[in-house]
């Protein structure tokens, strides 16, 4: 039986510039703060697969939890950035529902690559999802407090049909 | 039948759409086109140029990998996702454009104008609300009633031709400069802060809208006229 789940990529926008200006110590503190916030928001259905540079790869067995956790993370990042002495913690997040191959604790495959592509389309502070992730998140009905808006067909290398990508936000 | 909606995808060719009057729908260059439902037409090509003529206020969603995208005339909601093709939009009710490295130019957007780009340049002549995100591309806005702009290293220049009393503008950068000018005699409530960049404000503080400009190391300038 295939193991379906929500694949979530996060990526800090402007991390290279910030490191160049503020130095490595500030960069390390920012990553540590990101880790703290993720650990605080992560439900029992989710785990950190690995760190990828300044980004994270997360895995959720529940797509709804992936969406609500991602939105909560964005709220936390925004609050952090808005503090008077806050260093910008601008993060883009992409979610896809699929069945990647497991290699130890890691996950690999086409679905992981697609989640990464979706994250790259997001702006700082945004959560974007594939339509597969939205369908999985709403399989038992609409998610309270969350709305989805289609951003259009996305042409992805290696996939014949365009992928529909959707923006998730607080209702 | 409601407003017509077109969903157009093209892997590497360009897409040109003209929306005017009550023009009948005409499609050239598509590999296939079919009605998804009574008001939605799906149009697909792989490498050729797609040209479409449609009625004014048609909503369009376009996805390409590398072709240029030109929307001439008056549109409803516009959604565009492209990797490298340049994007030009004449007039739309709302716009959501995402690119990796393309330049994006929007002449007039009556409502929400959201643009996300990596290193492409963003130019908006007029919009109800701008929501602009760029990694390293420059951002230029001539008129917006309100807005939210974030860039990492792309310089931001906003020359407001008018700014309503209820207007709100927030611009944040990491290393790039921010240059905002308001109409002569406008006195917005302003909050300007750069951790290590030069900050200059030529506007007396007032209640003509709200402007917040923040940068980590970029210079900030708010000027009158």
Coordinates of C-alpha atoms in Angstrom, one line a residue:
Chain A
X1 CA 0.0 0.0 0.0
X2 CA 1.3 3.4 -0.9
X3 CA 2.0 5.8 1.8
X4 CA 0.2 9.1 1.0
X5 CA 0.9 12.3 2.9
X6 CA 1.4 16.1 2.7
X7 CA 4.9 17.2 1.6
X8 CA 5.7 20.8 2.8
X9 CA 8.6 22.9 1.8
X10 CA 9.6 26.1 3.5
X11 CA 12.2 28.6 2.3
X12 CA 13.4 31.8 3.9
X13 CA 13.3 34.7 1.4
X14 CA 16.4 37.0 1.5
X15 CA 18.4 34.8 3.8
X16 CA 21.6 35.3 1.6
X17 CA 21.3 39.1 1.7
X18 CA 20.6 39.0 5.5
X19 CA 23.6 36.8 6.2
X20 CA 25.8 39.1 4.1
X21 CA 24.6 42.2 5.9
X22 CA 24.1 41.0 9.5
X23 CA 26.7 38.2 9.7
X24 CA 26.7 34.5 10.4
X25 CA 25.7 34.8 14.1
X26 CA 22.4 36.6 13.2
X27 CA 21.8 34.0 10.5
X28 CA 22.3 31.2 13.0
X29 CA 19.9 32.9 15.5
X30 CA 17.3 33.3 12.8
X31 CA 17.5 29.6 11.9
X32 CA 17.3 28.7 15.6
X33 CA 14.2 30.9 15.9
X34 CA 12.6 29.2 12.9
X35 CA 13.3 25.8 14.5
X36 CA 11.7 26.9 17.8
X37 CA 8.6 28.1 16.0
X38 CA 8.2 25.0 13.9
X39 CA 8.6 22.7 16.9
X40 CA 6.0 24.8 18.7
X41 CA 3.4 24.6 15.9
X42 CA 4.1 21.0 14.7
X43 CA 1.2 18.7 15.5
X44 CA 1.5 14.9 16.2
X45 CA 0.7 14.2 12.6
X46 CA 3.8 16.1 11.3
X47 CA 7.5 15.8 11.5
X48 CA 10.6 17.6 10.2
X49 CA 12.2 15.4 7.5
X50 CA 15.3 17.5 7.1
X51 CA 16.8 20.9 6.8
X52 CA 17.8 22.1 3.3
X53 CA 20.0 25.2 3.7
X54 CA 17.7 27.8 5.2
X55 CA 14.6 25.8 4.3
X56 CA 12.8 22.8 5.8
X57 CA 11.1 19.7 4.4
X58 CA 8.2 18.6 6.5
X59 CA 5.9 15.5 6.2
X60 CA 2.3 15.3 7.5
X61 CA 0.1 12.3 7.5
X62 CA -2.9 14.7 7.5
X63 CA -3.3 17.3 4.7
X64 CA -5.6 19.5 6.8
X65 CA -3.0 19.6 9.6
X66 CA -0.3 20.6 6.9
X67 CA -2.4 23.5 5.8
X68 CA -3.4 24.8 9.2
X69 CA 0.2 24.4 10.6
X70 CA 1.6 26.3 7.6
X71 CA -0.8 29.1 8.1
X72 CA 0.0 29.2 11.9
X73 CA 3.7 29.2 11.0
X74 CA 3.2 32.2 8.7
X75 CA 1.4 34.0 11.5
X76 CA 4.3 33.3 13.8
X77 CA 6.9 34.4 11.3
X78 CA 5.0 37.6 10.6
X79 CA 4.8 38.4 14.3
X80 CA 8.5 37.8 14.7
X81 CA 9.3 40.0 11.7
X82 CA 7.0 42.9 12.9
X83 CA 8.8 43.2 16.3
X84 CA 10.5 46.6 16.6
X85 CA 14.0 45.1 16.5
X86 CA 12.9 42.0 14.5
X87 CA 15.0 40.7 11.7
X88 CA 12.8 39.8 8.7
X89 CA 11.8 36.1 8.9
X90 CA 10.0 36.0 5.5
X91 CA 9.1 32.5 4.5
X92 CA 7.4 31.0 1.5
X93 CA 5.6 27.7 1.9
X94 CA 4.5 25.1 -0.7
X95 CA 2.3 22.0 0.0
X96 CA 1.6 18.9 -2.2
X97 CA -0.2 15.7 -1.4
X98 CA 1.5 12.6 -2.8
X99 CA 3.2 9.3 -2.2
X100 CA 7.0 9.8 -2.1
X101 CA 9.4 7.0 -1.6
X102 CA 10.8 6.7 1.8
X103 CA 14.6 6.3 2.3
X104 CA 15.2 6.0 6.0
X105 CA 13.7 9.1 7.5
X106 CA 14.0 10.9 4.1
X107 CA 11.4 11.2 1.4
X108 CA 12.3 11.4 -2.3
X109 CA 10.6 11.4 -5.7
X110 CA 8.5 13.3 -8.1
X111 CA 5.9 14.5 -5.5
X112 CA 8.7 15.9 -3.4
X113 CA 10.1 17.8 -6.5
X114 CA 6.6 19.1 -7.2
X115 CA 6.1 20.4 -3.7
X116 CA 9.5 22.2 -4.0
X117 CA 8.3 23.8 -7.3
X118 CA 5.1 25.0 -5.7
X119 CA 7.0 26.6 -2.8
X120 CA 9.2 28.5 -5.3
X121 CA 6.0 30.2 -6.7
X122 CA 5.0 31.5 -3.3
X123 CA 5.8 35.0 -2.2
X124 CA 7.1 35.8 1.3
X125 CA 4.4 35.1 3.8
X126 CA 2.3 32.9 1.4
X127 CA 1.1 29.3 1.5
X128 CA 0.5 27.7 -1.9
X129 CA -0.9 24.2 -2.3
X130 CA -1.5 21.8 -5.2
X131 CA -5.1 21.0 -5.9
X132 CA -4.3 17.4 -4.7
X133 CA -3.4 18.9 -1.3
X134 CA -6.6 20.9 -1.2
X135 CA -8.7 17.9 -2.1
X136 CA -7.0 15.8 0.6
X137 CA -7.4 18.6 3.2
X138 CA -11.1 18.9 2.4
X139 CA -12.0 15.3 2.0
X140 CA -14.4 15.4 5.0
X141 CA -15.7 18.9 4.1
X142 CA -14.6 22.5 4.0
X143 CA -11.9 23.5 6.4
X144 CA -13.2 26.0 8.9
X145 CA -11.3 29.3 9.0
X146 CA -9.4 28.6 5.8
X147 CA -10.2 29.7 2.3
X148 CA -8.5 28.7 -1.0
X149 CA -8.1 30.8 -4.2
X150 CA -6.8 29.3 -7.4
X151 CA -3.8 31.1 -8.9
X152 CA -3.9 29.3 -12.2
X153 CA -2.4 26.5 -14.2
X154 CA 1.3 25.9 -13.7
X155 CA 3.4 24.3 -16.4
X156 CA 5.8 21.9 -14.7
X157 CA 8.8 20.2 -16.5
X158 CA 8.2 16.5 -16.9
X159 CA 4.4 16.7 -16.3
X160 CA 2.2 16.7 -19.5
X161 CA -0.8 18.4 -17.9
X162 CA -0.6 21.8 -16.1
X163 CA -0.8 21.6 -12.3
X164 CA -3.5 23.7 -10.6
X165 CA -2.0 25.7 -7.8
X166 CA -4.1 27.3 -5.0
X167 CA -3.4 30.0 -2.4
X168 CA -4.4 29.1 1.2
X169 CA -5.3 31.9 3.6
X170 CA -7.2 32.7 6.7
X171 CA -10.9 33.1 6.0
Chain B
X1 CA -24.1 32.3 -18.9
X2 CA -21.7 34.3 -16.6
X3 CA -18.5 36.0 -17.5
X4 CA -16.3 34.0 -19.8
X5 CA -13.2 32.4 -18.3
X6 CA -10.2 31.2 -20.3
X7 CA -7.6 28.7 -18.9
X8 CA -4.6 28.8 -21.2
X9 CA -1.4 26.8 -21.0
X10 CA 1.6 26.8 -23.3
X11 CA 4.9 25.1 -22.6
X12 CA 7.3 27.3 -24.5
X13 CA 5.3 29.5 -26.9
X14 CA 4.0 33.0 -26.2
X15 CA 0.4 33.9 -25.4
X16 CA -1.4 37.0 -26.8
X17 CA -4.9 37.8 -25.7
X18 CA -7.0 40.8 -26.8
X19 CA -10.2 41.5 -25.0
X20 CA -12.5 44.1 -26.5
X21 CA -16.2 45.0 -26.8
X22 CA -18.4 42.0 -27.6
X23 CA -15.8 40.3 -29.7
X24 CA -16.6 36.7 -30.5
X25 CA -14.1 34.2 -29.1
X26 CA -11.4 33.4 -31.7
X27 CA -8.5 31.1 -31.0
X28 CA -5.4 30.5 -33.2
X29 CA -2.3 28.4 -32.6
X30 CA -3.8 26.1 -30.0
X31 CA -3.2 22.3 -30.1
X32 CA -6.5 21.7 -28.4
X33 CA -9.4 23.8 -27.0
X34 CA -12.5 22.6 -25.3
X35 CA -15.2 23.8 -23.0
X36 CA -14.7 22.7 -19.4
X37 CA -18.2 24.0 -18.5
X38 CA -20.6 26.5 -20.1
X39 CA -18.5 29.5 -19.1
X40 CA -14.9 28.1 -19.0
X41 CA -12.8 27.3 -22.1
X42 CA -9.5 25.4 -21.7
X43 CA -6.9 26.2 -24.4
X44 CA -3.6 24.3 -24.7
X45 CA -0.5 24.4 -26.9
X46 CA 3.1 23.1 -26.5
X47 CA 5.3 25.4 -28.4
X48 CA 3.4 27.6 -30.9
X49 CA 2.1 31.1 -30.2
X50 CA -1.5 31.2 -29.0
X51 CA -3.5 34.1 -30.1
X52 CA -7.0 34.7 -28.6
X53 CA -9.6 37.4 -29.2
X54 CA -12.4 37.5 -26.6
X55 CA -15.0 39.8 -25.2
X56 CA -14.0 42.6 -22.8
X57 CA -14.0 41.6 -19.1
X58 CA -13.1 38.0 -19.8
X59 CA -11.2 36.4 -16.9
X60 CA -8.0 34.5 -17.9
X61 CA -5.7 32.1 -16.2
X62 CA -2.4 31.5 -18.1
X63 CA 0.5 29.1 -17.4
X64 CA 3.6 29.0 -19.5
X65 CA 7.2 28.0 -19.1
X66 CA 9.0 30.5 -21.2
X67 CA 6.8 32.3 -23.7
X68 CA 6.0 36.0 -23.4
X69 CA 2.4 36.9 -22.3
X70 CA 0.6 40.0 -23.6
X71 CA -2.9 40.9 -22.5
X72 CA -4.3 43.8 -24.5
X73 CA -7.7 45.4 -23.7
X74 CA -9.9 45.1 -20.7
X75 CA -10.0 41.9 -18.6
X76 CA -11.7 40.6 -15.5
X77 CA -9.6 38.6 -13.1
X78 CA -6.2 37.7 -14.5
X79 CA -3.9 34.9 -13.2
X80 CA -0.5 34.3 -14.8
X81 CA 2.2 31.8 -13.8
X82 CA 5.4 31.7 -16.0
X83 CA 9.0 30.9 -15.4
X84 CA 10.8 33.3 -17.8
X85 CA 8.3 34.9 -20.2
X86 CA 7.7 38.6 -19.9
X87 CA 4.2 39.7 -18.8
X88 CA 2.3 42.8 -20.0
X89 CA -1.2 43.6 -18.9
X90 CA -3.2 46.6 -20.1
X91 CA -6.2 46.7 -17.8
X92 CA -7.8 44.2 -15.4
X93 CA -10.2 44.0 -12.5
X94 CA -7.6 42.1 -10.5
X95 CA -4.3 40.4 -11.2
X96 CA -2.1 37.7 -9.7
X97 CA 1.2 37.2 -11.6
X98 CA 4.0 34.9 -10.6
X99 CA 7.3 34.6 -12.4
X100 CA 10.8 33.4 -11.7
X101 CA 12.7 35.9 -13.8
X102 CA 10.4 37.8 -16.1
X103 CA 9.7 41.5 -16.2
X104 CA 6.1 42.3 -15.3
X105 CA 4.3 45.4 -16.4
X106 CA 0.7 46.2 -15.4
X107 CA -0.8 49.4 -16.7
X108 CA -4.1 49.5 -14.8
X109 CA -5.5 47.1 -12.2
X110 CA -8.7 48.4 -10.5
X111 CA -8.6 46.0 -7.5
X112 CA -6.0 43.8 -6.0
X113 CA -2.7 43.5 -7.9
X114 CA -0.5 40.7 -6.6
X115 CA 2.9 40.1 -8.3
X116 CA 5.6 37.7 -7.1
X117 CA 8.9 37.5 -8.9
X118 CA 12.4 36.3 -8.4
X119 CA 14.7 38.7 -10.3
X120 CA 12.2 40.2 -12.7
X121 CA 11.4 43.9 -12.7
X122 CA 7.9 44.9 -11.6
X123 CA 6.2 48.0 -12.9
X124 CA 2.6 49.0 -11.9
X125 CA 1.2 52.3 -13.3
X126 CA -2.1 52.2 -11.3
X127 CA -3.8 49.8 -9.0
X128 CA -6.3 49.8 -6.2
X129 CA -4.1 47.8 -3.9
X130 CA -0.6 46.4 -4.7
X131 CA 0.9 43.3 -3.0
X132 CA 4.3 43.0 -4.5
X133 CA 7.1 40.5 -3.7
X134 CA 10.5 40.4 -5.3
X135 CA 13.8 38.7 -4.4
X136 CA 16.1 40.9 -6.4
X137 CA 14.0 42.6 -9.1
X138 CA 13.4 46.3 -9.0
X139 CA 9.9 47.5 -8.1
X140 CA 8.2 50.7 -9.5
X141 CA 4.7 51.9 -8.6
X142 CA 3.1 55.1 -9.9
X143 CA -0.3 55.0 -8.2
X144 CA -1.9 52.8 -5.6
X145 CA -4.5 53.6 -2.9
X146 CA -2.8 51.1 -0.6
X147 CA 0.0 48.6 -0.8
X148 CA 2.4 46.1 0.7
X149 CA 5.8 45.6 -0.9
X150 CA 8.7 43.4 0.1
X151 CA 12.0 42.9 -1.7
X152 CA 15.2 41.4 -0.5
X153 CA 17.6 43.3 -2.8
X154 CA 15.5 44.9 -5.4
X155 CA 15.2 48.7 -5.2
X156 CA 11.7 50.1 -4.6
X157 CA 10.5 53.3 -6.1
X158 CA 7.0 54.6 -5.6
X159 CA 6.0 57.9 -7.0
X160 CA 2.4 58.4 -5.9
X161 CA 0.4 60.7 -8.1
X162 CA -2.3 60.8 -5.4
X163 CA -2.6 59.2 -2.0
X164 CA -6.0 59.0 -0.3
X165 CA -6.5 60.0 3.3
X166 CA -7.4 56.4 4.1
X167 CA -4.4 55.1 2.1
X168 CA -1.9 52.7 3.6
X169 CA 1.5 51.8 2.2
X170 CA 4.0 49.5 3.8
X171 CA 7.4 48.7 2.1
X172 CA 10.0 46.5 3.5
X173 CA 13.4 45.6 2.1
X174 CA 16.5 43.8 3.3
X175 CA 19.4 45.5 1.5
X176 CA 17.8 47.6 -1.2
X177 CA 16.8 51.3 -1.2
X178 CA 13.3 52.6 -0.8
X179 CA 12.3 55.9 -2.4
X180 CA 8.7 57.1 -2.0
X181 CA 7.3 60.5 -3.1
X182 CA 3.8 61.7 -2.2
X183 CA 1.9 64.5 -3.9
X184 CA 2.9 68.0 -2.9
X185 CA 1.1 69.1 0.2
X186 CA 0.3 65.5 1.4
X187 CA 1.3 64.9 5.0
X188 CA 1.0 61.2 5.8
X189 CA 1.6 59.6 9.2
X190 CA 4.9 58.0 8.5
X191 CA 7.2 55.5 10.3
X192 CA 10.6 55.1 8.7
X193 CA 13.3 52.8 10.0
X194 CA 16.5 51.4 8.6
X195 CA 18.9 49.5 10.9
X196 CA 22.0 50.7 9.1
X197 CA 20.9 52.7 6.1
X198 CA 20.4 56.4 5.7
X199 CA 16.9 57.7 6.4
X200 CA 15.6 61.0 5.1
X201 CA 12.1 62.4 5.4
X202 CA 11.0 65.6 3.7
X203 CA 7.3 65.3 4.6
X204 CA 5.8 66.8 7.8
X205 CA 3.9 64.1 9.8
X206 CA 0.2 64.3 9.5
X207 CA -2.9 62.2 9.0
X208 CA -3.1 62.0 5.2
X209 CA -2.9 58.2 5.1
X210 CA -0.2 56.0 6.6
X211 CA 3.2 55.1 5.3
X212 CA 5.6 52.6 6.9
X213 CA 9.0 52.0 5.3
X214 CA 11.5 49.5 6.9
X215 CA 14.8 48.2 5.7
X216 CA 17.7 46.3 7.3
X217 CA 20.5 48.1 5.4
X218 CA 18.9 50.0 2.6
X219 CA 18.5 53.8 2.5
X220 CA 15.1 55.2 2.9
X221 CA 13.7 58.5 1.4
X222 CA 10.2 59.9 1.8
X223 CA 9.7 63.1 -0.2
X224 CA 7.0 65.6 -0.9
X225 CA 6.2 66.0 -4.6

